[in-house]
Amino acid sequence: MAKAKTYYFCQECGYQSSSWLGRCPECGKFGTFAEEVVKATPIQSLRHSATQTLSVPKRIQDVTYSETKRIPTHCGEFDRVLGGGIVPGSLLLLGGEPGIGKSTLLLQTALSIHDRKLLYVSGEESEQQIKMRADRLVPAGMPAVQELFVVSETVTQRIFEHIDAVQPDILVVDSIQTISTEDIDSPAGSVSQIRQCTTEFQHYAKTTGVPVLLIGHITKDGTLAGPKVMEHIVDAVLQFEGDRNYGYRILRALKNRFGSTAEIGIFEMQGNGLREVPNPSEFLLSQRDETLSGAAVAATLEGARPMFIEVQSLVSSAVYGTPQRNANGFDMRRLSMLLAVLEKRCGFKLGAKDVFLNIAGGLRVNDPAIDLAVACAILSSNVDIPISPRIAFAAELGLSGEVRPVARVEQRVAEADRLGFEKIFISKYNLRELDPKRYHLEIVSVSVIEEAFRALFA
Ligand code: TYD
Ligand code: MG
């Protein structure tokens, strides 16, 4: 019988201590320590360890490997984020807020990988619930041969018994927070349980070559410790995000040992599951009336993909003493900075105005190339002169009002051209990277924000 030991874990970052601490030395948060009872024999329970041969250090040139053949998921967007399919023996974490669509994504993927044997373990839903969801995802009925096994189970020891019985090619576990091991007394979802269960699945994946896809919940501010302590253990961390009020979902790789983290996958949540969106710009641009002021299109890049997004702004006289500033999908401090620049350089008394900013589609944009579109949308609303929906913007703004160059301008201009824009505003310093003769659209290069203002509204 293993000896039980009590440890204290920071529920924020997973830091382990033998005594209770008021402030975590790792992440600096206060009052985050919780007691967890851990039995000291976890290694015993690492199944499949008998199959592992003793490891010997080798010279690197003597290390041989067979070209690992990735397993295609038959979902273009998912494959793109993974770097071309699932790598055998890899451990993958799919994180996201509750209700964002993680179970839907993995069940849908499991259903489309019909040439492999899969085991879908759910600690959250019963087999009947999984079947009901699957029926919604495949309205026309399942393909005749479907080697997808589902089981509702929460204890790892039982899960490994099911694995022995089914011998799957791919394992899906929904969600790691509901799974527990009998070796640890603390409840499912606690730091020690999550760490131990993840390690067991990692061991299983590495020794058998069966890829394991784990689902993990994170809260709105990304604080739940679970996925944080797992990040070191797993081979890839994918994050599924989006605004629940909108249908768009973005799949992002935060870490990927087998591919790039620059790729994103875009989906739309529909009544019968997730639909892939190969051309995001085409639906992010709302069909807009040419006569409305306060909107401008930004040519942004999300990872390696161009995304054209509409920025909407409303500037009005402040009714109350303190003017309001509100931004949806854009950093508030950055907005304040842009307003200060506009006030100083363009001479607008924005200090006495309410300013509201909205990024269409419920997206959150971090690409600094959106700055110029934000500034121009605000100016357009302020002077009440519309900007043509066939003009795009791609530049960053500096503190003195200078229009700064952005990364990969060529890709943005080419995409604007492809989407049928007539003009694109970029920084003067980006111009030498471009050959204007290659595009149909007009490239307007500016060096300070006043120039853009004059070109648009003079
Ligand atoms: P779900 O995959 O259960 O989220 P998670 O596993 O991340 O908690 O999906 C949650 C939402 O998706 C749910 O509120 C309903 C919606 N949904 C659809 O709109 N269409 C569908 O076909 C399905 C299955 C779900
Ligand atoms: Mg779920």
CSV table of C-alpha atoms and ligand atoms in Angstrom, one decimal:
chain,number,residue,atom,x,y,z
A,1,MET,CA,0.0,0.0,0.0
A,2,ALA,CA,1.4,3.3,-1.0
A,3,LYS,CA,2.0,6.0,1.6
A,4,ALA,CA,-0.3,8.9,1.2
A,5,LYS,CA,1.4,12.3,1.3
A,6,THR,CA,-0.2,15.7,1.4
A,7,TYR,CA,1.1,18.4,-0.9
A,8,TYR,CA,-0.1,21.9,-1.6
A,9,PHE,CA,-0.5,23.0,-5.2
A,10,CYS,CA,-1.0,26.4,-6.7
A,11,GLN,CA,-4.2,26.1,-8.6
A,12,GLU,CA,-3.0,28.9,-10.8
A,13,CYS,CA,0.3,27.5,-12.2
A,14,GLY,CA,0.7,24.1,-10.6
A,15,TYR,CA,3.6,25.0,-8.3
A,16,GLN,CA,4.0,22.2,-5.7
A,17,SER,CA,5.0,22.8,-2.1
A,18,SER,CA,5.1,20.7,1.0
A,19,SER,CA,3.5,23.4,3.2
A,20,TRP,CA,0.8,26.0,2.6
A,21,LEU,CA,1.9,29.3,1.2
A,22,GLY,CA,0.0,32.5,1.0
A,23,ARG,CA,1.7,33.7,-2.1
A,24,CYS,CA,2.9,31.5,-4.9
A,25,PRO,CA,6.7,32.0,-5.5
A,26,GLU,CA,6.2,30.9,-9.1
A,27,CYS,CA,3.4,33.0,-10.4
A,28,GLY,CA,3.1,35.5,-7.6
A,29,LYS,CA,-0.7,35.0,-7.1
A,30,PHE,CA,-2.1,35.2,-3.6
A,31,GLY,CA,-4.3,32.6,-1.9
A,32,THR,CA,-4.2,30.0,-4.6
A,33,PHE,CA,-2.8,27.0,-2.7
A,34,ALA,CA,-5.0,24.0,-2.1
A,35,GLU,CA,-4.2,20.7,-0.3
A,36,GLU,CA,-4.0,17.6,-2.4
A,37,VAL,CA,-3.3,14.0,-1.2
A,38,VAL,CA,-0.9,12.1,-3.4
A,39,LYS,CA,0.1,8.5,-3.0
A,40,ALA,CA,3.8,8.0,-3.6
A,41,THR,CA,3.7,5.1,-6.1
A,42,PRO,CA,2.5,6.6,-9.4
A,43,ILE,CA,5.4,5.1,-11.5
A,44,GLN,CA,4.1,1.6,-10.7
A,45,SER,CA,0.8,2.4,-12.4
A,46,LEU,CA,2.4,3.6,-15.6
A,47,ARG,CA,1.0,0.9,-17.8
A,48,HIS,CA,2.8,-0.5,-20.8
A,49,SER,CA,6.1,0.3,-19.1
A,50,ALA,CA,7.0,-3.4,-19.3
A,51,THR,CA,7.1,-3.1,-23.1
A,52,GLN,CA,9.8,-0.4,-22.9
A,53,THR,CA,13.3,-1.6,-23.4
A,54,LEU,CA,16.2,-0.1,-21.4
A,55,SER,CA,17.4,3.1,-23.1
A,56,VAL,CA,21.0,3.5,-24.1
A,57,PRO,CA,22.6,6.8,-25.2
A,58,LYS,CA,23.5,6.7,-28.9
A,59,ARG,CA,25.5,8.9,-31.2
A,60,ILE,CA,23.2,11.1,-33.0
A,61,GLN,CA,24.2,9.8,-36.4
A,62,ASP,CA,23.3,6.3,-35.3
A,63,VAL,CA,19.8,7.2,-34.3
A,64,THR,CA,17.5,5.9,-37.0
A,65,TYR,CA,13.9,6.7,-37.5
A,66,SER,CA,11.3,5.7,-40.1
A,67,GLU,CA,9.6,8.6,-41.7
A,68,THR,CA,6.6,9.1,-39.5
A,69,LYS,CA,3.5,9.0,-41.6
A,70,ARG,CA,1.0,11.5,-40.4
A,71,ILE,CA,-2.6,10.5,-40.1
A,72,PRO,CA,-4.8,12.9,-42.1
A,73,THR,CA,-7.9,14.1,-40.3
A,74,HIS,CA,-9.7,14.7,-43.6
A,75,CYS,CA,-10.5,18.2,-42.3
A,76,GLY,CA,-8.4,20.7,-44.2
A,77,GLU,CA,-8.4,23.4,-41.5
A,78,PHE,CA,-7.5,21.0,-38.7
A,79,ASP,CA,-4.7,19.4,-40.8
A,80,ARG,CA,-3.3,22.8,-41.6
A,81,VAL,CA,-3.0,23.7,-37.9
A,82,LEU,CA,-1.4,20.3,-37.1
A,83,GLY,CA,1.1,20.7,-39.9
A,84,GLY,CA,-0.4,18.1,-42.2
A,85,GLY,CA,-2.1,15.5,-39.9
A,86,ILE,CA,-1.8,13.7,-36.6
A,87,VAL,CA,1.7,12.4,-35.8
A,88,PRO,CA,1.7,8.9,-34.5
A,89,GLY,CA,2.6,8.6,-30.9
A,90,SER,CA,1.9,12.3,-30.2
A,91,LEU,CA,0.0,13.7,-27.3
A,92,LEU,CA,-2.2,16.7,-28.3
A,93,LEU,CA,-4.1,19.0,-26.1
A,94,LEU,CA,-7.1,20.9,-27.4
A,95,GLY,CA,-8.0,23.7,-25.0
A,96,GLY,CA,-10.8,26.2,-25.0
A,97,GLU,CA,-13.6,27.7,-22.9
A,98,PRO,CA,-16.5,25.5,-22.0
A,99,GLY,CA,-19.1,25.4,-24.8
A,100,ILE,CA,-16.9,26.7,-27.5
A,101,GLY,CA,-17.1,23.5,-29.5
A,102,LYS,CA,-14.2,21.3,-28.5
A,103,SER,CA,-16.2,18.1,-28.2
A,104,THR,CA,-17.9,18.9,-31.5
A,105,LEU,CA,-14.6,19.4,-33.3
A,106,LEU,CA,-13.0,16.2,-32.1
A,107,LEU,CA,-16.2,14.1,-32.6
A,108,GLN,CA,-16.6,15.4,-36.0
A,109,THR,CA,-12.9,14.7,-36.8
A,110,ALA,CA,-13.3,11.2,-35.3
A,111,LEU,CA,-16.2,10.6,-37.6
A,112,SER,CA,-14.4,11.7,-40.6
A,113,ILE,CA,-11.3,9.6,-40.0
A,114,HIS,CA,-13.2,6.5,-41.1
A,115,ASP,CA,-10.2,4.5,-42.2
A,116,ARG,CA,-8.9,4.1,-38.6
A,117,LYS,CA,-10.1,2.5,-35.5
A,118,LEU,CA,-10.8,5.2,-32.9
A,119,LEU,CA,-11.7,5.1,-29.2
A,120,TYR,CA,-13.6,8.2,-28.0
A,121,VAL,CA,-13.6,8.3,-24.2
A,122,SER,CA,-15.9,10.8,-22.6
A,123,GLY,CA,-16.0,11.7,-19.0
A,124,GLU,CA,-18.6,14.3,-19.6
A,125,GLU,CA,-21.3,12.7,-21.7
A,126,SER,CA,-23.0,9.3,-21.8
A,127,GLU,CA,-22.7,7.1,-24.9
A,128,GLN,CA,-26.3,8.0,-25.8
A,129,GLN,CA,-25.5,11.7,-25.7
A,130,ILE,CA,-22.4,11.2,-27.9
A,131,LYS,CA,-24.5,9.2,-30.4
A,132,MET,CA,-27.1,12.0,-30.5
A,133,ARG,CA,-24.5,14.5,-31.2
A,134,ALA,CA,-22.9,12.3,-33.9
A,135,ASP,CA,-26.3,11.9,-35.5
A,136,ARG,CA,-26.6,15.7,-35.7
A,137,LEU,CA,-23.1,16.0,-37.2
A,138,VAL,CA,-23.8,13.4,-39.9
A,139,PRO,CA,-27.4,14.0,-40.8
A,140,ALA,CA,-27.4,11.4,-43.6
A,141,GLY,CA,-26.4,8.6,-41.2
A,142,MET,CA,-23.1,7.1,-40.5
A,143,PRO,CA,-20.9,5.6,-43.2
A,144,ALA,CA,-21.4,1.8,-43.4
A,145,VAL,CA,-18.0,1.0,-41.9
A,146,GLN,CA,-17.3,3.2,-39.0
A,147,GLU,CA,-14.7,2.0,-36.6
A,148,LEU,CA,-15.4,4.6,-33.9
A,149,PHE,CA,-15.9,3.2,-30.4
A,150,VAL,CA,-17.3,5.3,-27.7
A,151,VAL,CA,-17.3,4.8,-24.0
A,152,SER,CA,-18.2,6.9,-21.0
A,153,GLU,CA,-15.5,6.5,-18.4
A,154,THR,CA,-13.6,8.6,-15.9
A,155,VAL,CA,-10.9,6.4,-14.3
A,156,THR,CA,-7.7,5.9,-16.2
A,157,GLN,CA,-7.3,2.3,-15.0
A,158,ARG,CA,-10.6,1.4,-16.6
A,159,ILE,CA,-9.8,3.5,-19.7
A,160,PHE,CA,-6.6,1.4,-20.2
A,161,GLU,CA,-8.7,-1.8,-19.9
A,162,HIS,CA,-10.9,-0.5,-22.7
A,163,ILE,CA,-7.9,0.4,-24.7
A,164,ASP,CA,-6.6,-3.2,-24.3
A,165,ALA,CA,-9.9,-4.5,-25.5
A,166,VAL,CA,-10.4,-2.1,-28.5
A,167,GLN,CA,-6.8,-1.6,-29.6
A,168,PRO,CA,-7.5,1.7,-31.2
A,169,ASP,CA,-5.3,3.6,-33.7
A,170,ILE,CA,-6.3,6.9,-32.2
A,171,LEU,CA,-7.5,7.8,-28.7
A,172,VAL,CA,-9.6,10.8,-27.9
A,173,VAL,CA,-10.2,11.8,-24.2
A,174,ASP,CA,-12.9,14.4,-23.5
A,175,SER,CA,-11.9,16.1,-21.1
A,176,ILE,CA,-8.8,15.7,-18.9
A,177,GLN,CA,-10.5,17.6,-16.1
A,178,THR,CA,-13.0,14.8,-15.6
A,179,ILE,CA,-10.5,12.0,-15.7
A,180,SER,CA,-8.8,10.7,-12.5
A,181,THR,CA,-6.4,8.0,-11.5
A,182,GLU,CA,-6.9,5.7,-8.5
A,183,ASP,CA,-3.3,6.4,-7.4
A,184,ILE,CA,-4.2,9.9,-6.3
A,185,ASP,CA,-6.9,10.7,-3.8
A,186,SER,CA,-7.5,14.3,-4.8
A,187,PRO,CA,-10.6,15.0,-6.9
A,188,ALA,CA,-10.7,14.9,-10.7
A,189,GLY,CA,-9.6,18.3,-12.1
A,190,SER,CA,-7.0,19.0,-9.4
A,191,VAL,CA,-3.5,19.8,-10.4
A,192,SER,CA,-2.0,16.6,-9.2
A,193,GLN,CA,-4.7,14.5,-11.0
A,194,ILE,CA,-4.3,16.4,-14.2
A,195,ARG,CA,-0.6,16.1,-14.2
A,196,GLN,CA,-0.6,12.4,-13.3
A,197,CYS,CA,-3.3,11.4,-15.9
A,198,THR,CA,-1.6,13.4,-18.6
A,199,THR,CA,1.7,11.6,-17.8
A,200,GLU,CA,-0.1,8.3,-18.1
A,201,PHE,CA,-1.5,9.1,-21.5
A,202,GLN,CA,1.8,10.5,-22.6
A,203,HIS,CA,3.5,7.2,-21.6
A,204,TYR,CA,0.8,5.3,-23.5
A,205,ALA,CA,1.2,7.4,-26.6
A,206,LYS,CA,5.0,7.1,-26.6
A,207,THR,CA,5.2,3.4,-25.9
A,208,THR,CA,2.5,2.3,-28.4
A,209,GLY,CA,2.6,5.0,-31.1
A,210,VAL,CA,-1.1,5.6,-30.7
A,211,PRO,CA,-1.8,9.4,-30.9
A,212,VAL,CA,-3.8,10.7,-28.0
A,213,LEU,CA,-6.0,13.8,-28.3
A,214,LEU,CA,-6.9,15.3,-25.0
A,215,ILE,CA,-9.6,18.0,-24.4
A,216,GLY,CA,-8.9,20.6,-21.7
A,217,HIS,CA,-11.1,23.4,-20.5
A,218,ILE,CA,-9.8,26.8,-19.8
A,219,THR,CA,-11.7,29.7,-18.3
A,220,LYS,CA,-12.3,33.1,-19.9
A,221,ASP,CA,-9.0,34.5,-18.6
A,222,GLY,CA,-7.2,31.3,-19.3
A,223,THR,CA,-6.6,30.7,-15.6
A,224,LEU,CA,-7.4,27.1,-14.8
A,225,ALA,CA,-4.2,25.5,-13.8
A,226,GLY,CA,-4.9,22.2,-15.6
A,227,PRO,CA,-3.9,23.0,-19.2
A,228,LYS,CA,-1.0,25.2,-17.9
A,229,VAL,CA,0.6,22.3,-16.1
A,230,MET,CA,0.0,20.1,-19.1
A,231,GLU,CA,1.7,22.4,-21.6
A,232,HIS,CA,5.1,21.0,-20.9
A,233,ILE,CA,4.0,17.4,-21.1
A,234,VAL,CA,2.1,17.4,-24.4
A,235,ASP,CA,3.6,17.7,-27.9
A,236,ALA,CA,1.1,20.2,-29.2
A,237,VAL,CA,-1.3,22.7,-27.6
A,238,LEU,CA,-4.2,23.8,-29.8
A,239,GLN,CA,-6.6,26.4,-28.7
A,240,PHE,CA,-10.1,26.7,-29.9
A,241,GLU,CA,-11.4,30.2,-29.5
A,242,GLY,CA,-14.1,32.6,-30.7
A,243,ASP,CA,-17.0,34.7,-29.4
A,244,ARG,CA,-19.9,32.5,-28.4
A,245,ASN,CA,-22.4,35.0,-29.8
A,246,TYR,CA,-20.9,34.6,-33.3
A,247,GLY,CA,-20.4,31.5,-35.3
A,248,TYR,CA,-16.8,31.9,-36.1
A,249,ARG,CA,-14.2,29.7,-34.4
A,250,ILE,CA,-10.4,29.9,-34.7
A,251,LEU,CA,-8.2,27.0,-34.1
A,252,ARG,CA,-4.7,28.1,-33.2
A,253,ALA,CA,-1.5,26.1,-32.4
A,254,LEU,CA,0.1,27.6,-29.3
A,255,LYS,CA,2.8,25.0,-29.3
A,256,ASN,CA,3.6,22.4,-31.9
A,257,ARG,CA,6.6,20.1,-31.8
A,258,PHE,CA,5.7,18.8,-35.3
A,259,GLY,CA,4.8,21.9,-37.2
A,260,SER,CA,4.5,25.7,-37.3
A,261,THR,CA,2.5,27.7,-34.8
A,262,ALA,CA,1.7,30.4,-37.4
A,263,GLU,CA,-1.1,28.5,-39.1
A,264,ILE,CA,-4.7,28.9,-38.0
A,265,GLY,CA,-7.8,27.1,-38.9
A,266,ILE,CA,-11.1,28.8,-39.2
A,267,PHE,CA,-14.5,27.2,-38.7
A,268,GLU,CA,-18.1,28.3,-38.5
A,269,MET,CA,-20.4,26.7,-36.0
A,270,GLN,CA,-23.7,25.7,-37.7
A,271,GLY,CA,-26.7,23.7,-36.7
A,272,ASN,CA,-25.1,20.5,-37.9
A,273,GLY,CA,-21.6,21.0,-36.6
A,274,LEU,CA,-18.5,22.9,-37.7
A,275,ARG,CA,-18.0,24.0,-41.3
A,276,GLU,CA,-14.5,24.8,-42.6
A,277,VAL,CA,-14.0,28.3,-43.8
A,278,PRO,CA,-11.2,28.4,-46.4
A,279,ASN,CA,-11.7,32.1,-47.3
A,280,PRO,CA,-12.3,34.0,-44.1
A,281,SER,CA,-12.1,37.5,-45.6
A,282,GLU,CA,-15.0,36.9,-47.9
A,283,PHE,CA,-17.5,36.6,-45.0
A,284,LEU,CA,-15.8,38.9,-42.5
A,285,LEU,CA,-16.4,41.9,-44.8
A,286,SER,CA,-20.0,42.9,-44.2
A,287,GLN,CA,-22.0,44.0,-47.2
A,288,ARG,CA,-21.8,47.6,-46.3
A,289,ASP,CA,-23.6,50.7,-47.6
A,290,GLU,CA,-21.2,53.0,-49.2
A,291,THR,CA,-22.7,56.1,-47.6
A,292,LEU,CA,-22.1,55.1,-43.9
A,293,SER,CA,-19.2,56.8,-42.2
A,294,GLY,CA,-17.0,55.2,-39.5
A,295,ALA,CA,-16.0,52.0,-41.1
A,296,ALA,CA,-12.6,51.0,-42.6
A,297,VAL,CA,-11.2,47.6,-43.8
A,298,ALA,CA,-8.0,46.4,-42.2
A,299,ALA,CA,-5.7,43.9,-44.1
A,300,THR,CA,-4.5,41.9,-41.1
A,301,LEU,CA,-2.6,38.6,-40.9
A,302,GLU,CA,-3.7,36.0,-38.4
A,303,GLY,CA,-0.7,33.7,-38.2
A,304,ALA,CA,0.2,33.1,-41.8
A,305,ARG,CA,-3.2,33.9,-43.2
A,306,PRO,CA,-4.5,37.2,-44.5
A,307,MET,CA,-7.8,38.2,-43.0
A,308,PHE,CA,-9.6,41.3,-44.1
A,309,ILE,CA,-11.7,42.7,-41.2
A,310,GLU,CA,-14.0,45.6,-41.0
A,311,VAL,CA,-13.3,48.1,-38.2
A,312,GLN,CA,-16.3,50.1,-37.1
A,313,SER,CA,-16.2,53.3,-35.1
A,314,LEU,CA,-18.6,55.8,-33.6
A,315,VAL,CA,-17.5,59.2,-32.4
A,316,SER,CA,-20.1,61.4,-30.8
A,317,SER,CA,-20.1,64.3,-28.4
A,318,ALA,CA,-19.9,63.2,-24.8
A,319,VAL,CA,-23.1,63.5,-23.0
A,320,TYR,CA,-21.6,63.2,-19.6
A,321,GLY,CA,-18.6,64.9,-18.2
A,322,THR,CA,-16.2,62.0,-18.7
A,323,PRO,CA,-16.1,60.8,-22.3
A,324,GLN,CA,-16.5,57.1,-22.8
A,325,ARG,CA,-14.1,54.9,-24.6
A,326,ASN,CA,-15.1,51.4,-25.5
A,327,ALA,CA,-13.4,48.8,-27.7
A,328,ASN,CA,-14.6,45.4,-28.8
A,329,GLY,CA,-11.9,43.1,-30.0
A,330,PHE,CA,-9.2,45.8,-29.8
A,331,ASP,CA,-6.8,46.7,-26.9
A,332,MET,CA,-8.2,49.6,-24.9
A,333,ARG,CA,-4.8,51.1,-24.1
A,334,ARG,CA,-3.9,51.0,-27.8
A,335,LEU,CA,-7.1,52.8,-28.6
A,336,SER,CA,-6.2,55.5,-26.1
A,337,MET,CA,-2.8,55.9,-27.6
A,338,LEU,CA,-4.2,56.2,-31.1
A,339,LEU,CA,-6.7,58.8,-29.9
A,340,ALA,CA,-3.9,60.8,-28.4
A,341,VAL,CA,-2.0,60.6,-31.6
A,342,LEU,CA,-5.0,61.7,-33.7
A,343,GLU,CA,-5.7,64.6,-31.3
A,344,LYS,CA,-2.1,65.8,-31.5
A,345,ARG,CA,-1.4,65.3,-35.2
A,346,CYS,CA,-4.8,65.9,-36.8
A,347,GLY,CA,-5.9,68.5,-34.4
A,348,PHE,CA,-9.2,66.9,-33.5
A,349,LYS,CA,-10.7,67.6,-30.1
A,350,LEU,CA,-11.4,63.9,-29.5
A,351,GLY,CA,-10.9,64.5,-25.8
A,352,ALA,CA,-14.5,65.7,-25.5
A,353,LYS,CA,-16.0,62.9,-27.5
A,354,ASP,CA,-17.3,59.4,-26.8
A,355,VAL,CA,-15.4,56.9,-29.0
A,356,PHE,CA,-16.7,53.4,-29.6
A,357,LEU,CA,-14.8,50.8,-31.6
A,358,ASN,CA,-15.9,47.5,-32.8
A,359,ILE,CA,-14.1,44.8,-34.8
A,360,ALA,CA,-16.7,43.1,-37.0
A,361,GLY,CA,-17.4,39.4,-36.5
A,362,GLY,CA,-16.5,39.3,-32.8
A,363,LEU,CA,-12.8,38.7,-33.6
A,364,ARG,CA,-9.9,39.8,-31.5
A,365,VAL,CA,-7.1,41.3,-33.5
A,366,ASN,CA,-3.5,41.6,-32.2
A,367,ASP,CA,-1.8,42.4,-35.5
A,368,PRO,CA,-0.5,46.0,-35.3
A,369,ALA,CA,-1.3,46.5,-39.0
A,370,ILE,CA,-4.9,47.2,-38.0
A,371,ASP,CA,-3.8,50.6,-36.5
A,372,LEU,CA,-4.3,52.6,-39.7
A,373,ALA,CA,-7.7,51.2,-40.3
A,374,VAL,CA,-8.7,52.0,-36.7
A,375,ALA,CA,-7.4,55.6,-37.0
A,376,CYS,CA,-9.2,56.1,-40.3
A,377,ALA,CA,-12.5,54.7,-39.1
A,378,ILE,CA,-12.4,57.1,-36.1
A,379,LEU,CA,-11.6,60.0,-38.4
A,380,SER,CA,-14.3,59.0,-40.8
A,381,SER,CA,-16.9,58.9,-38.1
A,382,ASN,CA,-15.6,62.2,-36.6
A,383,VAL,CA,-15.9,64.1,-39.9
A,384,ASP,CA,-18.9,62.0,-41.0
A,385,ILE,CA,-17.5,61.3,-44.4
A,386,PRO,CA,-17.6,57.6,-45.5
A,387,ILE,CA,-14.6,55.6,-46.7
A,388,SER,CA,-15.2,53.5,-49.7
A,389,PRO,CA,-15.6,49.8,-48.8
A,390,ARG,CA,-13.2,49.1,-51.6
A,391,ILE,CA,-10.2,50.7,-49.8
A,392,ALA,CA,-8.1,48.6,-47.4
A,393,PHE,CA,-5.5,49.7,-44.9
A,394,ALA,CA,-2.3,47.9,-43.6
A,395,ALA,CA,0.0,49.9,-41.5
A,396,GLU,CA,1.0,50.5,-37.9
A,397,LEU,CA,0.9,54.0,-36.3
A,398,GLY,CA,3.8,55.3,-34.2
A,399,LEU,CA,3.5,57.8,-31.3
A,400,SER,CA,4.4,60.8,-33.4
A,401,GLY,CA,1.8,59.9,-36.0
A,402,GLU,CA,4.2,58.2,-38.4
A,403,VAL,CA,2.8,55.4,-40.5
A,404,ARG,CA,5.0,52.5,-39.9
A,405,PRO,CA,5.8,49.4,-42.1
A,406,VAL,CA,4.2,46.1,-41.4
A,407,ALA,CA,5.4,42.5,-41.9
A,408,ARG,CA,4.6,40.6,-45.1
A,409,VAL,CA,3.0,43.5,-46.9
A,410,GLU,CA,3.3,41.7,-50.2
A,411,GLN,CA,0.9,39.0,-49.0
A,412,ARG,CA,-1.6,41.6,-47.8
A,413,VAL,CA,-1.5,43.5,-51.0
A,414,ALA,CA,-1.8,40.4,-53.1
A,415,GLU,CA,-4.9,39.3,-51.1
A,416,ALA,CA,-6.5,42.8,-51.3
A,417,ASP,CA,-6.0,42.5,-55.1
A,418,ARG,CA,-7.5,39.1,-55.2
A,419,LEU,CA,-10.5,40.2,-53.2
A,420,GLY,CA,-11.1,43.1,-55.7
A,421,PHE,CA,-10.1,46.1,-53.6
A,422,GLU,CA,-9.4,49.2,-55.6
A,423,LYS,CA,-6.9,50.8,-53.2
A,424,ILE,CA,-4.7,49.9,-50.3
A,425,PHE,CA,-3.0,52.3,-47.9
A,426,ILE,CA,0.4,51.2,-46.7
A,427,SER,CA,3.5,52.8,-45.2
A,428,LYS,CA,6.0,54.5,-47.5
A,429,TYR,CA,8.7,52.3,-46.0
A,430,ASN,CA,6.9,49.2,-47.2
A,431,LEU,CA,6.8,50.4,-50.8
A,432,ARG,CA,10.2,49.2,-51.9
A,433,GLU,CA,9.2,45.6,-51.1
A,434,LEU,CA,6.4,45.8,-53.7
A,435,ASP,CA,6.2,45.9,-57.4
A,436,PRO,CA,3.1,48.0,-58.1
A,437,LYS,CA,2.8,46.8,-61.7
A,438,ARG,CA,2.0,43.3,-60.5
A,439,TYR,CA,-1.4,44.4,-59.0
A,440,HIS,CA,-4.5,45.8,-60.4
A,441,LEU,CA,-5.2,47.9,-57.3
A,442,GLU,CA,-3.8,51.3,-56.6
A,443,ILE,CA,-1.1,51.3,-53.8
A,444,VAL,CA,-1.2,54.5,-51.8
A,445,SER,CA,1.9,55.0,-49.6
A,446,VAL,CA,1.9,57.5,-46.8
A,447,SER,CA,4.4,58.4,-44.2
A,448,VAL,CA,2.3,60.3,-41.6
A,449,ILE,CA,-1.3,60.0,-40.6
A,450,GLU,CA,-2.1,63.5,-41.9
A,451,GLU,CA,-1.3,62.4,-45.4
A,452,ALA,CA,-3.8,59.5,-45.1
A,453,PHE,CA,-6.4,62.0,-43.7
A,454,ARG,CA,-5.9,64.4,-46.6
A,455,ALA,CA,-6.1,61.6,-49.2
A,456,LEU,CA,-9.3,60.3,-47.8
A,457,PHE,CA,-11.3,63.3,-46.7
A,458,ALA,CA,-9.8,66.4,-48.4
B,1,TYD,P1,-19.4,21.6,-27.4
B,1,TYD,O1,-18.6,20.8,-28.5
B,1,TYD,O2,-20.2,20.8,-26.5
B,1,TYD,O3,-18.5,22.5,-26.6
B,1,TYD,P2,-17.3,22.1,-25.6
B,1,TYD,O4,-17.0,20.7,-25.8
B,1,TYD,O5,-16.1,23.0,-26.0
B,1,TYD,O6,-17.7,22.4,-24.2
B,1,TYD,O7,-20.3,22.6,-28.2
B,1,TYD,C1,-21.0,23.6,-27.6
B,1,TYD,C2,-21.9,24.4,-28.4
B,1,TYD,O8,-22.0,24.2,-29.8
B,1,TYD,C3,-23.3,24.2,-27.9
B,1,TYD,O9,-23.7,25.3,-27.1
B,1,TYD,C4,-24.2,24.0,-29.1
B,1,TYD,C5,-23.3,24.3,-30.3
B,1,TYD,N1,-23.5,23.4,-31.4
B,1,TYD,C6,-24.0,23.8,-32.6
B,1,TYD,O10,-24.3,25.0,-32.7
B,1,TYD,N2,-24.1,22.9,-33.6
B,1,TYD,C7,-23.9,21.6,-33.5
B,1,TYD,O11,-24.0,20.9,-34.4
B,1,TYD,C8,-23.4,21.2,-32.2
B,1,TYD,C9,-23.0,19.7,-32.0
B,1,TYD,C10,-23.2,22.1,-31.2
B,2,MG,MG,-17.4,19.2,-24.4
